[in-house]
Amino acid sequence: MDRSELVEAVTRKAAGGGDLSDAQVGRVVDAVFGTVAEPGAIAEALKDGRTVTLVGFGSFHHADGEAGLRPGKALNEFVNDQVR
């Protein structure tokens, strides 16, 4: 899934909660994940030595010179078809 597919998917998922355009969702995606020209909130937090935790999804962390994602239990269960 590339950025445009992510924006479209999030727009569809959020459609029930109000009228959000692809452009609005795109700005939020860019603010969270960043662009080539501008880092997002996650990148800035990692650079500051902080961990970003999204309960159920996982945590973004910076260790040993590498940024990474440690998946949360809910994400692992969903991806592995273990959702109850």
Backbone atoms as SQL, in Angstrom:
CREATE TABLE atoms (id INTEGER PRIMARY KEY, chain TEXT, resi INTEGER, resn TEXT, atom TEXT, x REAL, y REAL, z REAL);
INSERT INTO atoms VALUES
  (1, 'A', 1, 'MET', 'N', 0.853, -1.165, 0.000),
  (2, 'A', 1, 'MET', 'CA', 0.000, 0.000, 0.000),
  (3, 'A', 1, 'MET', 'C', 0.898, 1.227, 0.000),
  (4, 'A', 2, 'ASP', 'N', 0.698, 2.084, -0.976),
  (5, 'A', 2, 'ASP', 'CA', 1.465, 3.330, -1.006),
  (6, 'A', 2, 'ASP', 'C', 0.657, 4.442, -0.327),
  (7, 'A', 3, 'ARG', 'N', 1.213, 5.657, -0.303),
  (8, 'A', 3, 'ARG', 'CA', 0.584, 6.771, 0.410),
  (9, 'A', 3, 'ARG', 'C', -0.826, 7.049, -0.106),
  (10, 'A', 4, 'SER', 'N', -1.001, 7.100, -1.425),
  (11, 'A', 4, 'SER', 'CA', -2.315, 7.436, -1.968),
  (12, 'A', 4, 'SER', 'C', -3.346, 6.360, -1.629),
  (13, 'A', 5, 'GLU', 'N', -2.933, 5.105, -1.631),
  (14, 'A', 5, 'GLU', 'CA', -3.851, 4.029, -1.243),
  (15, 'A', 5, 'GLU', 'C', -4.205, 4.123, 0.245),
  (16, 'A', 6, 'LEU', 'N', -3.219, 4.487, 1.065),
  (17, 'A', 6, 'LEU', 'CA', -3.473, 4.671, 2.494),
  (18, 'A', 6, 'LEU', 'C', -4.473, 5.798, 2.709),
  (19, 'A', 7, 'VAL', 'N', -4.277, 6.908, 2.027),
  (20, 'A', 7, 'VAL', 'CA', -5.181, 8.055, 2.154),
  (21, 'A', 7, 'VAL', 'C', -6.595, 7.652, 1.742),
  (22, 'A', 8, 'GLU', 'N', -6.726, 6.953, 0.624),
  (23, 'A', 8, 'GLU', 'CA', -8.055, 6.516, 0.171),
  (24, 'A', 8, 'GLU', 'C', -8.706, 5.573, 1.183),
  (25, 'A', 9, 'ALA', 'N', -7.940, 4.632, 1.718),
  (26, 'A', 9, 'ALA', 'CA', -8.477, 3.676, 2.684),
  (27, 'A', 9, 'ALA', 'C', -8.917, 4.374, 3.965),
  (28, 'A', 10, 'VAL', 'N', -8.114, 5.310, 4.447),
  (29, 'A', 10, 'VAL', 'CA', -8.470, 6.036, 5.668),
  (30, 'A', 10, 'VAL', 'C', -9.692, 6.910, 5.415),
  (31, 'A', 11, 'THR', 'N', -9.768, 7.527, 4.254),
  (32, 'A', 11, 'THR', 'CA', -10.938, 8.345, 3.913),
  (33, 'A', 11, 'THR', 'C', -12.206, 7.495, 3.926),
  (34, 'A', 12, 'ARG', 'N', -12.144, 6.290, 3.344),
  (35, 'A', 12, 'ARG', 'CA', -13.297, 5.384, 3.342),
  (36, 'A', 12, 'ARG', 'C', -13.670, 4.971, 4.765),
  (37, 'A', 13, 'LYS', 'N', -12.659, 4.621, 5.582),
  (38, 'A', 13, 'LYS', 'CA', -12.907, 4.178, 6.964),
  (39, 'A', 13, 'LYS', 'C', -13.531, 5.296, 7.798),
  (40, 'A', 14, 'ALA', 'N', -13.113, 6.533, 7.560),
  (41, 'A', 14, 'ALA', 'CA', -13.579, 7.670, 8.346),
  (42, 'A', 14, 'ALA', 'C', -14.886, 8.254, 7.810),
  (43, 'A', 15, 'ALA', 'N', -15.364, 7.788, 6.666),
  (44, 'A', 15, 'ALA', 'CA', -16.540, 8.374, 6.019),
  (45, 'A', 15, 'ALA', 'C', -17.767, 8.357, 6.919),
  (46, 'A', 16, 'GLY', 'N', -17.926, 7.337, 7.744),
  (47, 'A', 16, 'GLY', 'CA', -19.080, 7.251, 8.628),
  (48, 'A', 16, 'GLY', 'C', -19.096, 8.304, 9.718),
  (49, 'A', 17, 'GLY', 'N', -17.946, 8.876, 10.018),
  (50, 'A', 17, 'GLY', 'CA', -17.857, 9.858, 11.097),
  (51, 'A', 17, 'GLY', 'C', -17.946, 11.297, 10.634),
  (52, 'A', 18, 'GLY', 'N', -18.120, 11.521, 9.358),
  (53, 'A', 18, 'GLY', 'CA', -18.198, 12.884, 8.849),
  (54, 'A', 18, 'GLY', 'C', -17.647, 12.969, 7.452),
  (55, 'A', 19, 'ASP', 'N', -17.647, 14.162, 6.928),
  (56, 'A', 19, 'ASP', 'CA', -17.164, 14.375, 5.563),
  (57, 'A', 19, 'ASP', 'C', -15.713, 14.817, 5.576),
  (58, 'A', 20, 'LEU', 'N', -14.832, 13.886, 5.287),
  (59, 'A', 20, 'LEU', 'CA', -13.410, 14.187, 5.182),
  (60, 'A', 20, 'LEU', 'C', -12.993, 13.950, 3.741),
  (61, 'A', 21, 'SER', 'N', -12.258, 14.878, 3.201),
  (62, 'A', 21, 'SER', 'CA', -11.774, 14.732, 1.829),
  (63, 'A', 21, 'SER', 'C', -10.438, 14.006, 1.809),
  (64, 'A', 22, 'ASP', 'N', -10.076, 13.493, 0.635),
  (65, 'A', 22, 'ASP', 'CA', -8.748, 12.894, 0.486),
  (66, 'A', 22, 'ASP', 'C', -7.660, 13.900, 0.844),
  (67, 'A', 23, 'ALA', 'N', -7.866, 15.161, 0.496),
  (68, 'A', 23, 'ALA', 'CA', -6.862, 16.199, 0.789),
  (69, 'A', 23, 'ALA', 'C', -6.693, 16.375, 2.299),
  (70, 'A', 24, 'GLN', 'N', -7.805, 16.386, 3.050),
  (71, 'A', 24, 'GLN', 'CA', -7.726, 16.543, 4.495),
  (72, 'A', 24, 'GLN', 'C', -7.031, 15.343, 5.135),
  (73, 'A', 25, 'VAL', 'N', -7.425, 14.150, 4.716),
  (74, 'A', 25, 'VAL', 'CA', -6.799, 12.936, 5.251),
  (75, 'A', 25, 'VAL', 'C', -5.325, 12.910, 4.881),
  (76, 'A', 26, 'GLY', 'N', -4.992, 13.321, 3.672),
  (77, 'A', 26, 'GLY', 'CA', -3.600, 13.373, 3.229),
  (78, 'A', 26, 'GLY', 'C', -2.749, 14.269, 4.109),
  (79, 'A', 27, 'ARG', 'N', -3.314, 15.399, 4.522),
  (80, 'A', 27, 'ARG', 'CA', -2.569, 16.306, 5.414),
  (81, 'A', 27, 'ARG', 'C', -2.323, 15.654, 6.770),
  (82, 'A', 28, 'VAL', 'N', -3.303, 14.911, 7.262),
  (83, 'A', 28, 'VAL', 'CA', -3.131, 14.216, 8.544),
  (84, 'A', 28, 'VAL', 'C', -2.078, 13.119, 8.417),
  (85, 'A', 29, 'VAL', 'N', -2.146, 12.316, 7.347),
  (86, 'A', 29, 'VAL', 'CA', -1.146, 11.261, 7.119),
  (87, 'A', 29, 'VAL', 'C', 0.248, 11.878, 7.057),
  (88, 'A', 30, 'ASP', 'N', 0.388, 12.977, 6.335),
  (89, 'A', 30, 'ASP', 'CA', 1.695, 13.646, 6.234),
  (90, 'A', 30, 'ASP', 'C', 2.155, 14.179, 7.584),
  (91, 'A', 31, 'ALA', 'N', 1.223, 14.700, 8.382),
  (92, 'A', 31, 'ALA', 'CA', 1.586, 15.233, 9.699),
  (93, 'A', 31, 'ALA', 'C', 2.055, 14.127, 10.637),
  (94, 'A', 32, 'VAL', 'N', 1.464, 12.945, 10.517),
  (95, 'A', 32, 'VAL', 'CA', 1.840, 11.831, 11.379),
  (96, 'A', 32, 'VAL', 'C', 3.120, 11.167, 10.895),
  (97, 'A', 33, 'PHE', 'N', 3.169, 10.823, 9.590),
  (98, 'A', 33, 'PHE', 'CA', 4.288, 10.038, 9.062),
  (99, 'A', 33, 'PHE', 'C', 5.362, 10.867, 8.384),
  (100, 'A', 34, 'GLY', 'N', 5.031, 12.062, 7.921),
  (101, 'A', 34, 'GLY', 'CA', 6.009, 12.930, 7.284),
  (102, 'A', 34, 'GLY', 'C', 6.078, 12.764, 5.781),
  (103, 'A', 35, 'THR', 'N', 6.840, 13.634, 5.183),
  (104, 'A', 35, 'THR', 'CA', 7.087, 13.627, 3.745),
  (105, 'A', 35, 'THR', 'C', 8.590, 13.713, 3.533),
  (106, 'A', 36, 'VAL', 'N', 9.003, 13.711, 2.289),
  (107, 'A', 36, 'VAL', 'CA', 10.428, 13.870, 1.994),
  (108, 'A', 36, 'VAL', 'C', 10.916, 15.223, 2.490),
  (109, 'A', 37, 'ALA', 'N', 10.089, 16.251, 2.346),
  (110, 'A', 37, 'ALA', 'CA', 10.490, 17.614, 2.708),
  (111, 'A', 37, 'ALA', 'C', 10.302, 17.941, 4.186),
  (112, 'A', 38, 'GLU', 'N', 9.362, 17.278, 4.838),
  (113, 'A', 38, 'GLU', 'CA', 9.014, 17.648, 6.214),
  (114, 'A', 38, 'GLU', 'C', 8.783, 16.395, 7.059),
  (115, 'A', 39, 'PRO', 'N', 9.502, 16.249, 8.177),
  (116, 'A', 39, 'PRO', 'CA', 9.288, 15.072, 9.024),
  (117, 'A', 39, 'PRO', 'C', 7.930, 15.131, 9.713),
  (118, 'A', 40, 'GLY', 'N', 7.366, 13.973, 9.979),
  (119, 'A', 40, 'GLY', 'CA', 6.105, 13.897, 10.697),
  (120, 'A', 40, 'GLY', 'C', 6.329, 13.809, 12.197),
  (121, 'A', 41, 'ALA', 'N', 5.230, 13.761, 12.919),
  (122, 'A', 41, 'ALA', 'CA', 5.282, 13.736, 14.383),
  (123, 'A', 41, 'ALA', 'C', 6.028, 12.512, 14.909),
  (124, 'A', 42, 'ILE', 'N', 5.853, 11.363, 14.263),
  (125, 'A', 42, 'ILE', 'CA', 6.544, 10.150, 14.716),
  (126, 'A', 42, 'ILE', 'C', 8.052, 10.303, 14.556),
  (127, 'A', 43, 'ALA', 'N', 8.486, 10.769, 13.395),
  (128, 'A', 43, 'ALA', 'CA', 9.924, 10.945, 13.153),
  (129, 'A', 43, 'ALA', 'C', 10.541, 11.938, 14.125),
  (130, 'A', 44, 'GLU', 'N', 9.826, 13.025, 14.395),
  (131, 'A', 44, 'GLU', 'CA', 10.351, 14.025, 15.325),
  (132, 'A', 44, 'GLU', 'C', 10.490, 13.453, 16.736),
  (133, 'A', 45, 'ALA', 'N', 9.504, 12.671, 17.161),
  (134, 'A', 45, 'ALA', 'CA', 9.575, 12.060, 18.492),
  (135, 'A', 45, 'ALA', 'C', 10.749, 11.088, 18.578),
  (136, 'A', 46, 'LEU', 'N', 10.938, 10.266, 17.533),
  (137, 'A', 46, 'LEU', 'CA', 12.051, 9.315, 17.529),
  (138, 'A', 46, 'LEU', 'C', 13.390, 10.037, 17.591),
  (139, 'A', 47, 'LYS', 'N', 13.502, 11.121, 16.836),
  (140, 'A', 47, 'LYS', 'CA', 14.753, 11.894, 16.837),
  (141, 'A', 47, 'LYS', 'C', 15.039, 12.468, 18.221),
  (142, 'A', 48, 'ASP', 'N', 13.969, 12.796, 18.964),
  (143, 'A', 48, 'ASP', 'CA', 14.124, 13.324, 20.324),
  (144, 'A', 48, 'ASP', 'C', 14.344, 12.221, 21.353),
  (145, 'A', 49, 'GLY', 'N', 14.438, 10.955, 20.891),
  (146, 'A', 49, 'GLY', 'CA', 14.694, 9.843, 21.795),
  (147, 'A', 49, 'GLY', 'C', 13.456, 9.284, 22.467),
  (148, 'A', 50, 'ARG', 'N', 12.284, 9.690, 21.984),
  (149, 'A', 50, 'ARG', 'CA', 11.044, 9.211, 22.592),
  (150, 'A', 50, 'ARG', 'C', 10.493, 8.016, 21.818),
  (151, 'A', 51, 'THR', 'N', 9.635, 7.257, 22.452),
  (152, 'A', 51, 'THR', 'CA', 8.917, 6.147, 21.834),
  (153, 'A', 51, 'THR', 'C', 7.483, 6.602, 21.613),
  (154, 'A', 52, 'VAL', 'N', 6.912, 6.250, 20.469),
  (155, 'A', 52, 'VAL', 'CA', 5.515, 6.570, 20.168),
  (156, 'A', 52, 'VAL', 'C', 4.724, 5.278, 20.277),
  (157, 'A', 53, 'THR', 'N', 3.783, 5.227, 21.205),
  (158, 'A', 53, 'THR', 'CA', 2.985, 4.020, 21.430),
  (159, 'A', 53, 'THR', 'C', 1.548, 4.263, 21.030),
  (160, 'A', 54, 'LEU', 'N', 1.051, 3.414, 20.136),
  (161, 'A', 54, 'LEU', 'CA', -0.351, 3.431, 19.729),
  (162, 'A', 54, 'LEU', 'C', -0.950, 2.134, 20.260),
  (163, 'A', 55, 'VAL', 'N', -1.672, 2.229, 21.360),
  (164, 'A', 55, 'VAL', 'CA', -2.176, 1.053, 22.060),
  (165, 'A', 55, 'VAL', 'C', -2.932, 0.148, 21.087),
  (166, 'A', 56, 'GLY', 'N', -2.586, -1.117, 21.104),
  (167, 'A', 56, 'GLY', 'CA', -3.199, -2.104, 20.225),
  (168, 'A', 56, 'GLY', 'C', -2.489, -2.249, 18.896),
  (169, 'A', 57, 'PHE', 'N', -1.893, -1.164, 18.414),
  (170, 'A', 57, 'PHE', 'CA', -1.180, -1.214, 17.135),
  (171, 'A', 57, 'PHE', 'C', 0.277, -1.571, 17.340),
  (172, 'A', 58, 'GLY', 'N', 0.943, -0.833, 18.213),
  (173, 'A', 58, 'GLY', 'CA', 2.350, -1.094, 18.476),
  (174, 'A', 58, 'GLY', 'C', 3.072, 0.172, 18.869),
  (175, 'A', 59, 'SER', 'N', 4.391, 0.073, 18.915),
  (176, 'A', 59, 'SER', 'CA', 5.184, 1.240, 19.271),
  (177, 'A', 59, 'SER', 'C', 6.322, 1.425, 18.280),
  (178, 'A', 60, 'PHE', 'N', 6.538, 2.687, 17.937),
  (179, 'A', 60, 'PHE', 'CA', 7.677, 3.072, 17.118),
  (180, 'A', 60, 'PHE', 'C', 8.785, 3.428, 18.094),
  (181, 'A', 61, 'HIS', 'N', 9.982, 2.946, 17.832),
  (182, 'A', 61, 'HIS', 'CA', 11.086, 3.195, 18.755),
  (183, 'A', 61, 'HIS', 'C', 12.378, 3.368, 17.959),
  (184, 'A', 62, 'HIS', 'N', 13.372, 3.903, 18.635),
  (185, 'A', 62, 'HIS', 'CA', 14.690, 4.115, 18.041),
  (186, 'A', 62, 'HIS', 'C', 15.707, 3.452, 18.953),
  (187, 'A', 63, 'ALA', 'N', 16.377, 2.449, 18.421),
  (188, 'A', 63, 'ALA', 'CA', 17.376, 1.742, 19.226),
  (189, 'A', 63, 'ALA', 'C', 18.520, 1.298, 18.331),
  (190, 'A', 64, 'ASP', 'N', 19.716, 1.382, 18.833),
  (191, 'A', 64, 'ASP', 'CA', 20.906, 0.940, 18.104),
  (192, 'A', 64, 'ASP', 'C', 21.018, 1.586, 16.721),
  (193, 'A', 65, 'GLY', 'N', 20.642, 2.861, 16.635),
  (194, 'A', 65, 'GLY', 'CA', 20.763, 3.584, 15.377),
  (195, 'A', 65, 'GLY', 'C', 19.702, 3.239, 14.345),
  (196, 'A', 66, 'GLU', 'N', 18.696, 2.466, 14.729),
  (197, 'A', 66, 'GLU', 'CA', 17.641, 2.043, 13.805),
  (198, 'A', 66, 'GLU', 'C', 16.275, 2.422, 14.358),
  (199, 'A', 67, 'ALA', 'N', 15.408, 2.933, 13.482),
  (200, 'A', 67, 'ALA', 'CA', 14.018, 3.152, 13.857),
  (201, 'A', 67, 'ALA', 'C', 13.256, 1.873, 13.554),
  (202, 'A', 68, 'GLY', 'N', 12.301, 1.534, 14.411),
  (203, 'A', 68, 'GLY', 'CA', 11.561, 0.308, 14.182),
  (204, 'A', 68, 'GLY', 'C', 10.165, 0.356, 14.758),
  (205, 'A', 69, 'LEU', 'N', 9.390, -0.651, 14.412),
  (206, 'A', 69, 'LEU', 'CA', 8.040, -0.812, 14.943),
  (207, 'A', 69, 'LEU', 'C', 7.962, -2.133, 15.675),
  (208, 'A', 70, 'ARG', 'N', 7.499, -2.070, 16.901),
  (209, 'A', 70, 'ARG', 'CA', 7.240, -3.279, 17.679),
  (210, 'A', 70, 'ARG', 'C', 5.722, -3.449, 17.678),
  (211, 'A', 71, 'PRO', 'N', 5.210, -4.434, 16.938),
  (212, 'A', 71, 'PRO', 'CA', 3.756, -4.575, 16.831),
  (213, 'A', 71, 'PRO', 'C', 3.106, -4.886, 18.171),
  (214, 'A', 72, 'GLY', 'N', 1.913, -4.360, 18.352),
  (215, 'A', 72, 'GLY', 'CA', 1.141, -4.639, 19.552),
  (216, 'A', 72, 'GLY', 'C', 0.379, -5.952, 19.419),
  (217, 'A', 73, 'LYS', 'N', -0.162, -6.402, 20.536),
  (218, 'A', 73, 'LYS', 'CA', -0.863, -7.683, 20.577),
  (219, 'A', 73, 'LYS', 'C', -2.056, -7.699, 19.625),
  (220, 'A', 74, 'ALA', 'N', -2.854, -6.653, 19.612),
  (221, 'A', 74, 'ALA', 'CA', -4.045, -6.620, 18.755),
  (222, 'A', 74, 'ALA', 'C', -3.667, -6.690, 17.283),
  (223, 'A', 75, 'LEU', 'N', -2.621, -5.985, 16.871),
  (224, 'A', 75, 'LEU', 'CA', -2.180, -6.027, 15.477),
  (225, 'A', 75, 'LEU', 'C', -1.686, -7.416, 15.121),
  (226, 'A', 76, 'ASN', 'N', -0.869, -8.001, 15.980),
  (227, 'A', 76, 'ASN', 'CA', -0.369, -9.361, 15.727),
  (228, 'A', 76, 'ASN', 'C', -1.516, -10.357, 15.594),
  (229, 'A', 77, 'GLU', 'N', -2.482, -10.272, 16.490),
  (230, 'A', 77, 'GLU', 'CA', -3.608, -11.202, 16.439),
  (231, 'A', 77, 'GLU', 'C', -4.419, -11.024, 15.160),
  (232, 'A', 78, 'PHE', 'N', -4.646, -9.793, 14.735),
  (233, 'A', 78, 'PHE', 'CA', -5.411, -9.536, 13.518),
  (234, 'A', 78, 'PHE', 'C', -4.681, -10.071, 12.286),
  (235, 'A', 79, 'VAL', 'N', -3.404, -9.735, 12.178),
  (236, 'A', 79, 'VAL', 'CA', -2.609, -10.163, 11.015),
  (237, 'A', 79, 'VAL', 'C', -2.496, -11.680, 10.932),
  (238, 'A', 80, 'ASN', 'N', -2.464, -12.331, 12.077),
  (239, 'A', 80, 'ASN', 'CA', -2.319, -13.792, 12.122),
  (240, 'A', 80, 'ASN', 'C', -3.656, -14.516, 12.267),
  (241, 'A', 81, 'ASP', 'N', -4.760, -13.835, 11.941),
  (242, 'A', 81, 'ASP', 'CA', -6.105, -14.426, 12.002),
  (243, 'A', 81, 'ASP', 'C', -6.419, -15.058, 13.343),
  (244, 'A', 82, 'GLN', 'N', -6.014, -14.389, 14.422),
  (245, 'A', 82, 'GLN', 'CA', -6.256, -14.908, 15.765),
  (246, 'A', 82, 'GLN', 'C', -7.249, -14.027, 16.536),
  (247, 'A', 83, 'VAL', 'N', -7.977, -13.155, 15.828),
  (248, 'A', 83, 'VAL', 'CA', -8.913, -12.269, 16.478),
  (249, 'A', 83, 'VAL', 'C', -10.092, -13.071, 16.990),
  (250, 'A', 84, 'ARG', 'N', -10.455, -12.813, 18.214),
  (251, 'A', 84, 'ARG', 'CA', -11.549, -13.565, 18.841),
  (252, 'A', 84, 'ARG', 'C', -12.857, -12.878, 18.658);
